[in-house]
Coordinates of C-alpha atoms in Angstrom, one line a residue:
Chain W
M244 CA -73.1 -80.0 12.7
S245 CA -74.0 -76.3 12.7
P246 CA -76.3 -74.7 15.4
V247 CA -79.0 -74.4 12.7
E248 CA -78.9 -78.1 12.1
A249 CA -78.9 -78.9 15.8
L250 CA -82.0 -76.7 16.2
Y251 CA -83.6 -78.5 13.2
Y252 CA -83.1 -81.9 14.8
G253 CA -84.3 -80.7 18.2
L254 CA -87.5 -79.3 16.7
A255 CA -87.9 -82.4 14.6
A256 CA -87.6 -84.7 17.6
L257 CA -90.3 -82.6 19.4
G258 CA -92.6 -82.6 16.4
L259 CA -92.1 -86.3 16.0
M260 CA -93.0 -86.9 19.6
A261 CA -96.2 -84.8 19.3
F262 CA -97.1 -86.5 16.0
L263 CA -96.7 -90.0 17.4
S264 CA -98.6 -89.1 20.6
V265 CA -101.5 -87.9 18.6
M266 CA -101.4 -91.0 16.5
V267 CA -101.4 -93.2 19.6
L268 CA -104.4 -91.4 21.1
A269 CA -106.2 -91.8 17.8
L270 CA -105.3 -95.5 17.6
T271 CA -106.5 -96.3 21.1
W272 CA -109.9 -94.7 20.3
G273 CA -110.0 -96.4 16.9
E274 CA -109.2 -99.8 18.4
R275 CA -111.9 -99.6 21.0
K276 CA -114.4 -98.4 18.4
A277 CA -113.4 -101.1 15.9
L278 CA -113.5 -103.9 18.4
A279 CA -116.9 -102.6 19.7
R280 CA -118.2 -102.7 16.2
I281 CA -117.0 -106.3 15.7
Q282 CA -118.7 -107.3 19.0
M283 CA -121.9 -105.3 18.2
R284 CA -121.3 -102.8 21.0
M285 CA -121.1 -99.0 21.0
G286 CA -117.7 -98.6 22.5
P287 CA -116.8 -95.4 24.4
M288 CA -119.7 -92.9 24.0
R289 CA -119.7 -90.8 27.2
V290 CA -116.6 -88.4 26.9
G291 CA -117.0 -86.1 24.0
L292 CA -118.8 -86.8 20.7
H293 CA -118.8 -90.6 20.3
G294 CA -116.2 -90.9 23.0
T295 CA -113.6 -88.9 21.0
L296 CA -112.2 -87.4 24.2
Q297 CA -111.9 -90.8 25.9
P298 CA -108.2 -91.1 25.2
V299 CA -107.6 -87.8 27.0
A300 CA -109.5 -89.0 30.0
D301 CA -107.5 -92.2 29.9
V302 CA -104.2 -90.3 29.9
M303 CA -105.3 -88.2 32.9
K304 CA -106.2 -91.4 34.7
L305 CA -102.9 -93.1 34.0
V306 CA -100.8 -90.1 34.9
L307 CA -102.6 -89.6 38.2
K308 CA -102.4 -93.2 39.2
E309 CA -99.9 -94.3 41.9
D310 CA -96.6 -95.6 40.5
I311 CA -95.9 -98.8 42.5
L312 CA -92.4 -100.2 43.1
P313 CA -92.6 -103.8 44.3
S314 CA -90.4 -104.2 47.4
W315 CA -88.3 -107.1 45.9
A316 CA -87.9 -105.4 42.5
D317 CA -84.5 -104.3 41.2
R318 CA -85.1 -100.5 41.4
R319 CA -82.8 -99.4 38.5
I320 CA -83.8 -102.0 36.0
Y321 CA -87.4 -101.7 36.9
W322 CA -87.5 -98.0 36.2
A323 CA -85.3 -98.2 33.1
A324 CA -87.3 -100.9 31.3
P325 CA -90.1 -98.6 30.0
L326 CA -87.5 -96.3 28.5
A327 CA -85.7 -99.2 26.9
V328 CA -88.9 -100.2 25.2
F329 CA -90.0 -96.7 24.2
V330 CA -86.7 -95.2 22.9
P331 CA -86.2 -97.7 20.0
A332 CA -89.9 -97.4 19.1
F333 CA -89.3 -93.6 18.8
L334 CA -85.9 -93.8 17.1
V335 CA -87.2 -95.8 14.2
W336 CA -89.2 -92.8 13.0
V337 CA -86.1 -90.8 12.4
T338 CA -85.9 -92.4 8.9
I339 CA -89.5 -93.4 8.1
P340 CA -90.7 -91.1 5.4
V341 CA -94.4 -90.0 5.5
S342 CA -94.0 -88.4 2.0
R343 CA -91.2 -87.4 -0.2
D344 CA -88.9 -85.1 1.8
V345 CA -91.3 -85.3 4.8
V346 CA -88.8 -87.2 6.8
I347 CA -86.3 -86.2 9.5
R348 CA -83.3 -87.8 7.8
N349 CA -83.4 -90.1 4.8
M350 CA -80.7 -92.8 4.9
D351 CA -79.5 -95.1 2.1
V352 CA -79.5 -97.9 4.7
G353 CA -83.0 -96.8 5.9
L354 CA -84.7 -100.2 5.9
F355 CA -81.7 -101.9 7.6
Y356 CA -81.7 -99.1 10.3
V357 CA -85.4 -99.7 11.0
V358 CA -84.8 -103.5 11.3
A359 CA -81.8 -103.1 13.6
I360 CA -83.4 -100.6 15.9
T361 CA -86.7 -102.6 16.1
A362 CA -84.6 -105.6 17.3
L363 CA -83.6 -103.6 20.4
S364 CA -87.1 -103.4 21.8
V365 CA -87.0 -106.9 23.2
L366 CA -84.5 -105.7 25.7
G367 CA -87.0 -103.6 27.6
L368 CA -89.4 -106.4 27.9
V369 CA -86.7 -108.8 29.2
M370 CA -85.6 -106.1 31.7
A371 CA -89.1 -105.5 32.9
G372 CA -89.7 -109.2 33.4
W373 CA -86.5 -109.7 35.4
G374 CA -86.6 -106.4 37.3
S375 CA -90.1 -106.9 38.6
A376 CA -89.1 -109.9 40.7
N377 CA -92.4 -111.6 39.9
K378 CA -92.8 -115.1 38.5
Y379 CA -95.4 -114.1 35.9
A380 CA -93.3 -111.2 34.8
I381 CA -90.2 -113.5 34.3
L382 CA -92.3 -116.0 32.4
G383 CA -93.6 -113.2 30.3
G384 CA -90.2 -111.8 29.7
L385 CA -88.9 -115.2 28.6
R386 CA -91.8 -115.7 26.3
A387 CA -91.2 -112.2 24.8
A388 CA -87.6 -112.9 24.2
G389 CA -88.3 -116.3 22.6
Q390 CA -91.1 -115.0 20.4
L391 CA -89.5 -111.8 19.2
I392 CA -86.2 -113.5 18.4
S393 CA -88.0 -116.2 16.5
Y394 CA -90.2 -113.9 14.4
E395 CA -87.4 -111.5 13.7
V396 CA -86.1 -114.0 11.1
P397 CA -89.1 -114.1 8.8
F398 CA -89.7 -110.4 9.4
I399 CA -86.2 -109.4 8.2
M400 CA -86.2 -112.0 5.4
A401 CA -89.5 -110.6 4.0
A402 CA -88.1 -107.1 4.1
L403 CA -84.9 -108.3 2.4
A404 CA -86.9 -109.7 -0.5
V405 CA -88.5 -106.3 -1.0
A406 CA -85.0 -104.7 -1.0
M407 CA -83.9 -107.2 -3.6
L408 CA -86.9 -106.2 -5.8
S409 CA -86.2 -102.5 -5.4
Q410 CA -82.4 -102.9 -5.5
S411 CA -82.2 -100.5 -2.6
L412 CA -82.5 -100.2 1.2
D413 CA -83.5 -96.5 0.9
L414 CA -87.2 -96.3 1.9
T415 CA -87.8 -93.4 -0.5
E416 CA -86.4 -95.4 -3.4
I417 CA -88.4 -98.5 -2.4
V418 CA -91.5 -96.3 -2.7
D419 CA -90.4 -94.9 -6.0
G420 CA -89.9 -98.4 -7.4
Q421 CA -93.7 -99.0 -6.8
A422 CA -94.9 -96.0 -8.8
V423 CA -96.6 -98.3 -11.4
F424 CA -97.6 -101.3 -9.4
A425 CA -97.2 -102.0 -5.7
N426 CA -95.0 -104.8 -4.4
A427 CA -98.1 -106.4 -2.8
L428 CA -99.1 -107.4 -6.4
V429 CA -95.6 -108.8 -7.1
Q430 CA -94.9 -110.6 -3.8
P431 CA -98.2 -111.6 -2.2
L432 CA -96.2 -114.2 -0.2
G433 CA -93.8 -111.5 1.0
L434 CA -96.8 -109.4 2.2
F435 CA -98.2 -112.4 4.1
L436 CA -94.9 -113.1 5.8
F437 CA -94.1 -109.5 6.6
F438 CA -97.6 -108.7 8.0
T439 CA -97.8 -112.0 10.0
A440 CA -94.3 -111.7 11.4
G441 CA -94.9 -108.0 12.1
L442 CA -98.0 -108.8 14.1
A443 CA -95.9 -111.3 16.1
E444 CA -93.2 -108.7 16.7
L445 CA -95.9 -106.4 18.0
G446 CA -97.3 -109.1 20.3
R447 CA -100.8 -108.3 19.1
T448 CA -103.6 -110.6 19.6
P449 CA -103.2 -113.8 17.8
F450 CA -99.6 -113.6 19.0
D451 CA -100.0 -111.9 22.4
I452 CA -98.3 -114.8 24.1
H453 CA -96.0 -112.7 26.3
H454 CA -98.7 -110.6 28.0
A455 CA -101.5 -113.1 27.8
E456 CA -103.8 -112.1 30.7
S457 CA -105.3 -115.6 31.2
E458 CA -101.8 -117.3 31.4
V459 CA -99.2 -114.8 32.7
V460 CA -101.5 -112.0 33.9
G461 CA -99.9 -109.3 31.7
G462 CA -96.4 -110.8 31.6
P463 CA -93.6 -108.2 31.9
F464 CA -96.1 -105.4 32.7
V465 CA -97.8 -107.2 35.6
E466 CA -96.2 -105.0 38.4
Y467 CA -96.3 -101.7 36.5
S468 CA -98.9 -99.1 37.0
G469 CA -99.5 -95.4 36.4
A470 CA -97.1 -93.4 34.2
H471 CA -94.6 -96.2 33.7
W472 CA -97.2 -98.5 32.4
A473 CA -98.4 -95.7 30.2
V474 CA -95.0 -95.6 28.6
F475 CA -95.2 -99.3 27.7
F476 CA -98.6 -98.7 26.3
L477 CA -97.4 -95.8 24.3
A478 CA -94.6 -97.8 22.9
E479 CA -96.9 -100.7 21.9
Y480 CA -99.2 -98.4 19.9
V481 CA -96.3 -96.5 18.3
N482 CA -94.9 -99.9 17.2
T483 CA -98.3 -100.8 15.8
F484 CA -98.3 -97.6 13.8
T485 CA -94.8 -98.3 12.7
I486 CA -95.5 -101.8 11.4
A487 CA -98.6 -100.5 9.5
A488 CA -96.5 -97.7 8.0
L489 CA -93.7 -100.1 7.0
T490 CA -96.3 -102.4 5.4
V491 CA -97.6 -99.5 3.4
L492 CA -94.1 -98.3 2.4
L493 CA -92.8 -101.8 1.5
F494 CA -95.8 -103.3 -0.1
F495 CA -98.5 -100.8 -0.9
G496 CA -96.5 -98.1 -2.6
G497 CA -96.3 -95.6 0.3
W498 CA -97.5 -92.2 -0.9
R499 CA -97.5 -93.3 -4.6
W500 CA -99.4 -96.0 -6.5
P501 CA -101.3 -94.2 -7.8
D502 CA -99.7 -90.8 -7.6
V503 CA -101.8 -88.0 -6.2
P504 CA -102.5 -85.0 -8.5
F505 CA -101.2 -81.4 -8.4
D506 CA -97.8 -79.9 -7.7
G507 CA -95.9 -78.3 -4.9
G508 CA -97.3 -78.0 -1.4
V509 CA -100.8 -79.3 -2.3
H510 CA -99.1 -82.4 -3.8
T511 CA -97.1 -83.0 -0.6
A512 CA -100.1 -82.5 1.6
L513 CA -102.2 -84.9 -0.5
S514 CA -99.3 -87.4 -0.5
V515 CA -99.2 -87.4 3.3
L516 CA -102.9 -87.8 3.5
W517 CA -102.8 -90.7 1.0
F518 CA -100.1 -92.4 3.0
M519 CA -102.1 -91.9 6.2
V520 CA -105.3 -93.3 4.6
K521 CA -103.3 -96.5 3.6
T522 CA -101.7 -96.8 7.0
Y523 CA -105.0 -96.5 8.8
A524 CA -106.4 -99.1 6.4
V525 CA -103.6 -101.5 7.4
I526 CA -104.2 -100.7 11.1
L527 CA -107.9 -101.5 10.7
V528 CA -106.9 -104.9 9.4
I529 CA -104.7 -105.4 12.5
F530 CA -107.7 -104.5 14.7
W531 CA -109.9 -106.8 12.7
V532 CA -107.5 -109.7 13.2
R533 CA -107.5 -108.9 16.9
G534 CA -111.3 -109.1 17.0
T535 CA -111.4 -112.3 15.0
Y536 CA -108.7 -114.7 16.0
P537 CA -108.1 -116.4 19.4
R538 CA -104.6 -116.4 20.9
L539 CA -102.2 -119.2 19.8
R540 CA -100.7 -121.5 22.4
I541 CA -97.0 -121.0 22.9
D542 CA -96.0 -124.3 21.2
Q543 CA -98.3 -123.4 18.3
L544 CA -96.6 -120.0 18.1
M545 CA -93.1 -121.5 17.9
A546 CA -94.2 -124.2 15.4
F547 CA -95.9 -121.6 13.2
G548 CA -92.9 -119.4 13.2
W549 CA -90.2 -122.0 12.6
K550 CA -92.0 -124.6 10.6
L551 CA -94.0 -122.4 8.3
L552 CA -92.9 -118.7 8.2
V553 CA -89.1 -119.3 8.3
P554 CA -89.0 -121.8 5.4
L555 CA -91.4 -119.8 3.4
S556 CA -89.4 -116.6 3.9
F557 CA -86.3 -118.4 2.6
A558 CA -88.3 -119.7 -0.4
N559 CA -89.5 -116.2 -1.0
I560 CA -85.9 -114.9 -1.2
V561 CA -84.8 -117.7 -3.6
L562 CA -87.9 -117.1 -5.8
T563 CA -87.2 -113.4 -6.0
G564 CA -83.5 -114.0 -6.7
V565 CA -84.3 -116.5 -9.5
V566 CA -86.8 -114.2 -11.2
L567 CA -84.5 -111.2 -11.0
F568 CA -81.4 -113.2 -12.1
Y569 CA -83.0 -114.7 -15.2
G570 CA -84.8 -111.4 -15.9
W571 CA -88.2 -113.1 -16.1
P572 CA -91.2 -110.7 -16.2
L573 CA -92.5 -109.8 -12.8
W574 CA -95.9 -111.4 -13.2
T575 CA -94.1 -114.8 -13.1
L576 CA -93.0 -113.8 -9.5
T577 CA -96.6 -113.1 -8.7
V578 CA -97.7 -116.5 -9.9
L579 CA -94.9 -118.4 -8.2
S580 CA -95.4 -116.5 -5.0
L581 CA -99.2 -117.1 -4.9
G582 CA -98.6 -120.8 -5.8
L583 CA -96.1 -121.2 -3.0
L584 CA -98.5 -119.5 -0.5
G585 CA -101.4 -121.7 -1.6
G586 CA -99.3 -124.8 -1.7
A587 CA -98.0 -124.2 1.9
F588 CA -101.6 -123.8 3.2
Y589 CA -102.7 -126.9 1.2
L590 CA -99.9 -128.9 2.7
I591 CA -100.9 -127.8 6.2
S592 CA -104.5 -128.7 5.6
I593 CA -103.8 -132.3 4.4
L594 CA -101.0 -133.0 7.0
P595 CA -102.0 -135.6 9.6
G596 CA -103.4 -134.3 12.9
R597 CA -106.6 -132.3 13.5
G598 CA -107.3 -128.9 14.9
P599 CA -104.9 -127.6 17.5
S600 CA -102.4 -130.6 17.3
R601 CA -101.8 -129.8 13.6
M602 CA -99.4 -126.9 14.0
T603 CA -97.6 -127.9 17.2
V604 CA -94.3 -129.2 18.5
A605 CA -94.4 -132.1 20.9
V606 CA -94.4 -130.9 24.6
R607 CA -93.2 -133.5 27.0
P608 CA -93.8 -133.4 30.8
A609 CA -90.7 -132.5 32.8
R610 CA -90.8 -135.8 34.7
D611 CA -90.6 -137.6 31.4
L612 CA -87.4 -135.7 30.5
R613 CA -85.9 -136.4 33.9
T614 CA -86.4 -140.1 33.7
R615 CA -85.1 -140.1 30.2
A616 CA -81.9 -138.2 31.2
A617 CA -81.4 -140.5 34.2
G618 CA -81.8 -143.6 32.0
S619 CA -79.4 -142.4 29.3
S620 CA -76.5 -141.4 31.7
A621 CA -73.8 -144.1 32.2
S622 CA -74.2 -144.5 35.9
G623 CA -77.9 -144.3 35.9
V624 CA -77.8 -143.2 39.6
D625 CA -80.1 -140.4 40.6
S626 CA -80.1 -139.9 44.3
R627 CA -83.6 -138.5 44.3
Chain B
M170 CA -59.3 -78.7 17.9
I171 CA -62.6 -79.6 19.5
T172 CA -65.2 -80.4 16.9
P173 CA -68.5 -82.1 17.5
A174 CA -67.0 -85.2 16.0
V175 CA -64.3 -85.2 18.6
V176 CA -66.7 -84.7 21.4
L177 CA -68.9 -87.5 20.1
F178 CA -65.9 -89.8 19.7
Y179 CA -64.9 -89.3 23.4
A180 CA -68.5 -89.8 24.4
A181 CA -68.6 -93.1 22.5
A182 CA -65.2 -94.1 23.8
A183 CA -66.3 -93.3 27.4
L184 CA -69.4 -95.5 26.9
T185 CA -67.3 -98.3 25.6
I186 CA -64.6 -98.2 28.3
G187 CA -67.1 -97.4 31.1
G188 CA -69.4 -100.2 30.1
G189 CA -66.5 -102.6 29.9
L190 CA -65.3 -101.7 33.4
V191 CA -68.8 -102.2 34.8
V192 CA -68.9 -105.6 33.0
V193 CA -65.9 -106.9 34.9
M194 CA -66.5 -105.0 38.2
S195 CA -70.2 -105.3 38.8
R196 CA -71.4 -107.7 41.5
N197 CA -74.7 -108.2 39.8
I198 CA -74.5 -110.4 36.7
V199 CA -77.6 -108.9 35.0
Y200 CA -76.0 -105.4 35.5
A201 CA -72.9 -106.8 33.9
A202 CA -74.8 -108.1 30.9
L203 CA -76.6 -104.7 30.5
A204 CA -73.2 -102.9 30.8
L205 CA -71.9 -105.1 28.0
L206 CA -74.8 -103.8 25.9
V207 CA -73.8 -100.2 26.7
S208 CA -70.2 -101.0 25.8
L209 CA -71.2 -102.6 22.4
M210 CA -73.4 -99.6 21.6
G211 CA -70.4 -97.4 22.3
V212 CA -68.4 -99.5 19.7
A213 CA -71.3 -99.0 17.3
G214 CA -71.0 -95.2 17.9
V215 CA -67.3 -95.3 17.1
F216 CA -68.1 -97.2 13.8
L217 CA -70.7 -94.5 13.0
L218 CA -68.1 -91.8 13.5
A219 CA -65.7 -93.6 11.2
F220 CA -68.5 -93.4 8.5
A221 CA -69.0 -97.2 8.7
E222 CA -72.8 -96.9 9.0
F223 CA -73.4 -100.5 7.8
L224 CA -71.0 -101.9 10.3
A225 CA -72.5 -99.8 13.1
L226 CA -76.0 -101.1 12.3
V227 CA -74.7 -104.7 12.1
Q228 CA -73.2 -104.2 15.5
V229 CA -76.5 -103.0 16.9
L230 CA -78.5 -105.8 15.3
I231 CA -76.2 -108.7 16.0
Y232 CA -74.6 -107.8 19.3
S233 CA -77.2 -105.7 21.1
G234 CA -80.2 -107.2 19.5
A235 CA -79.3 -110.8 19.6
V236 CA -76.2 -111.7 21.6
V237 CA -77.0 -109.7 24.7
I238 CA -80.6 -110.8 24.6
V239 CA -79.6 -114.4 24.5
F240 CA -77.3 -113.7 27.6
L241 CA -80.1 -112.1 29.4
F242 CA -82.5 -115.0 28.4
A243 CA -80.1 -117.4 30.2
L244 CA -79.4 -115.1 33.1
M245 CA -83.1 -114.5 33.8
L246 CA -83.4 -118.2 34.9
T247 CA -80.8 -117.6 37.6
R248 CA -81.0 -115.8 40.9
I249 CA -78.4 -113.1 41.9
E250 CA -77.6 -115.1 45.0
D251 CA -76.1 -117.8 42.8
F252 CA -73.4 -115.3 41.8
S253 CA -72.7 -113.5 45.0
R254 CA -68.9 -114.0 44.7
L255 CA -68.9 -113.1 41.1
T256 CA -65.9 -110.7 41.1
D257 CA -63.6 -112.1 43.8
H258 CA -62.7 -115.1 41.8
R259 CA -59.2 -116.5 42.5
Q260 CA -58.2 -116.4 38.9
W261 CA -58.3 -112.6 38.6
P262 CA -54.5 -112.0 38.7
V263 CA -54.1 -114.4 35.7
A264 CA -56.9 -112.6 33.9
A265 CA -55.4 -109.2 34.7
I266 CA -52.0 -110.3 33.3
I267 CA -53.6 -111.7 30.1
A268 CA -55.7 -108.6 29.6
V269 CA -52.8 -106.2 30.1
S270 CA -50.6 -108.2 27.7
V271 CA -53.3 -108.2 25.0
F272 CA -53.7 -104.5 25.5
A273 CA -50.0 -103.9 25.3
L274 CA -49.7 -106.0 22.1
L275 CA -52.6 -104.2 20.4
A276 CA -51.3 -100.8 21.6
A277 CA -47.8 -101.6 20.2
A278 CA -49.3 -102.8 16.9
I279 CA -51.4 -99.6 16.5
A280 CA -48.5 -97.4 17.5
R281 CA -46.3 -99.0 14.8
T282 CA -49.0 -98.7 12.1
S283 CA -49.0 -95.5 10.1
V284 CA -52.5 -94.1 10.5
R285 CA -53.9 -92.4 7.5
T286 CA -55.9 -89.3 8.3
E287 CA -58.3 -88.1 5.7
P288 CA -60.2 -85.1 6.9
D289 CA -62.8 -85.2 4.1
R290 CA -63.5 -88.9 4.3
Q291 CA -67.1 -89.8 3.3
S292 CA -69.0 -92.9 3.8
V293 CA -68.9 -95.6 1.1
G294 CA -72.1 -96.1 -0.8
L295 CA -74.1 -99.2 0.2
S296 CA -74.2 -100.7 -3.3
E297 CA -70.4 -100.2 -3.7
F298 CA -69.9 -101.9 -0.4
G299 CA -72.2 -104.8 -1.4
E300 CA -70.4 -105.3 -4.7
T301 CA -67.1 -105.4 -2.9
L302 CA -68.3 -107.9 -0.3
F303 CA -70.3 -110.2 -2.5
A304 CA -68.3 -110.1 -5.8
E305 CA -64.6 -109.4 -4.9
W306 CA -64.6 -111.1 -1.5
A307 CA -67.2 -113.7 -2.2
V308 CA -65.1 -116.7 -1.3
P309 CA -64.1 -115.5 2.2
F310 CA -67.7 -114.5 2.8
E311 CA -68.9 -118.0 1.9
V312 CA -66.2 -119.6 4.1
A313 CA -67.4 -117.4 7.0
S314 CA -71.0 -118.4 6.4
L315 CA -70.0 -122.1 6.2
V316 CA -68.3 -121.8 9.6
L317 CA -71.5 -120.3 11.1
L318 CA -73.5 -123.1 9.6
V319 CA -71.3 -125.7 11.1
A320 CA -71.5 -124.0 14.5
L321 CA -75.3 -123.9 14.1
I322 CA -75.6 -127.6 13.3
G323 CA -73.1 -128.4 16.1
A324 CA -75.3 -126.5 18.6
V325 CA -78.4 -128.5 17.5
V326 CA -76.6 -131.8 17.7
L327 CA -75.3 -130.9 21.2
V328 CA -78.8 -130.0 22.5
R329 CA -80.6 -133.0 21.0
R330 CA -78.9 -135.9 22.7
D331 CA -81.9 -138.2 22.8
G332 CA -82.3 -138.4 19.1
G333 CA -85.7 -136.9 19.2
R334 CA -89.0 -138.3 18.4
D335 CA -90.4 -135.5 16.1

C-alpha cells in the first residue's frame, strides 16, 4: 500500500464518519417528526425552524451528561461494549456503494462481507448486558443474542436468493442486474423476508424485544448514560440506515431503475440523490411500521422467526433455483413468489387459535418442568 | 524485507497467539471467551493476507459471529465466582504435554513440507472458487453438510427428552 493509498483510506474513513453522523442526525429528527405526524402531534418545534436543530441540542445534552459506571460493573467490558457495537456498524459501509464508483472499496464478495460484519454487532449487546452487572441488562443481552442469531438465518437466506438471481455477490453488479426491472418485482417474497428480518436485526419496534422499556427497562443499555449511551444510539441509527440502503441496493435497483439522465459528474450526483431518495423512502416505511405495530411478545418473536420466516426463506431459495435452472421466464418467479407469500399468510389465518395464541410456542411454567424432570428420572428422588 | 504485508502478518499473528494465551491464562471465563474471539479474528487476518478473502469472511461469520456468541450466551448465565479456580486445575501438566506434542508434530510437518512462495499471488475469483467447490468437490461438500445435519438433529434429540407436546 503506497502512502497515497493510505492517505486515501484515512480521508475516506473520516468522510464516511462525517457522512454517517449527518445521516444519523437527520434520521433522529425525521423519526420524531414522522412519529409525531402519525400520532397527530407537531414533534420538535422549538430549536430551529420546525425543530431542525433539535438533534444538535440532543447531542450537546448527551455529551455533557455524566457517564456513570455502576460499582459492580466489569469496567473493561462495560466500556468496550459501545465500541463493539459501533465498529461493525461503521465497517459495513466500507463496501456499500452509494452510486457507481462512489464507494470506498468495491469487493467481489461485497454482500458476504456486509452479512459477516453485521453478524458481529450482537457481541457488543451481549458484552453490555453482562458487563453492566444488572439483571435487566443480562436479560436484555440474552434476548438480543437469541433474537439476532435467529433472524440472521432468514436475513442471510433472503440476501442469498438475490445473489442467485444476480449471479454475483458484488453489490455494484447486483445493482446493474436491476437496470431494467428491480428485484422487488421478481422476488416479492424475498423483499418481505429481507425487510422483516432486517427490522428484527435492528431491534426496531415490532421486534424491540431486547430493549423493551416496559419489560427489561432498556435491556443492555439500562446502566449506560452520556456519551457511551450516545455511541449505542449512533450505532442503532447507522444500522437503520444500512438496512434501508441494503434493501434499496438488493431489491429496488440502487441508483438505477430507472437510470437518471445526463453524463459525467451530473449523472453521478443525480445517481447519489436518487439512491438517497429511495433509501429515505424505505426509512420512512420503517418509521411508519414503528408508529403502527405494537411490540411482539418474546415467544411470538421466536415462533414468527422459526416457524414462518425460516421455512419461507428456504422455499424462496428453492423457487429461485428451480426457475433459474430450468430457464423459465422471470415473471413465473414473481407469480410463484407472490403465491407462496399469500399462501403462507392464508395458512396462518386459518390455523387454529385466535389472536395472540396463533403465532406462539408453548411456554410452560418452570415448576411444571421441574416436576416433569423429577418424575422422568429413574430414582425420582428430589431432596427439595 | 519489511513490507506492509509482513507488518500486518506479524500483527495478525500477535493477535492470534496473544488471544490464545489469554484464553488459557485468564482467570475470568468471560475474558477468556472474548480473547478467543480476538484470536479467531487474528486467524481471519492471516487468511486475508493469504488472499483467501472468502475463508476470512467465513471465519468472521461462523466463529466470531456465531460460535463465540453461543459461548457467551451460555457464560452469561453463570457468575464469575463459579469459576474462581479456573486456571489452577490439576490436569494442567497433562494438557501442557499434549499441547507441546501437537505443536511439535505440526511444526515438524510444516518444516518437512516444501513451501511454495509466489510473490505475485492474487486472490482466486469468487465464481471460480464456487465452481471448484460445488462442481469438482461436490461429493465431499455434501458429505460435510450431511455430518452437520446429523449433529443438528442429534442436538435437538438430546435437548427434547420429554417427547414434547407441540
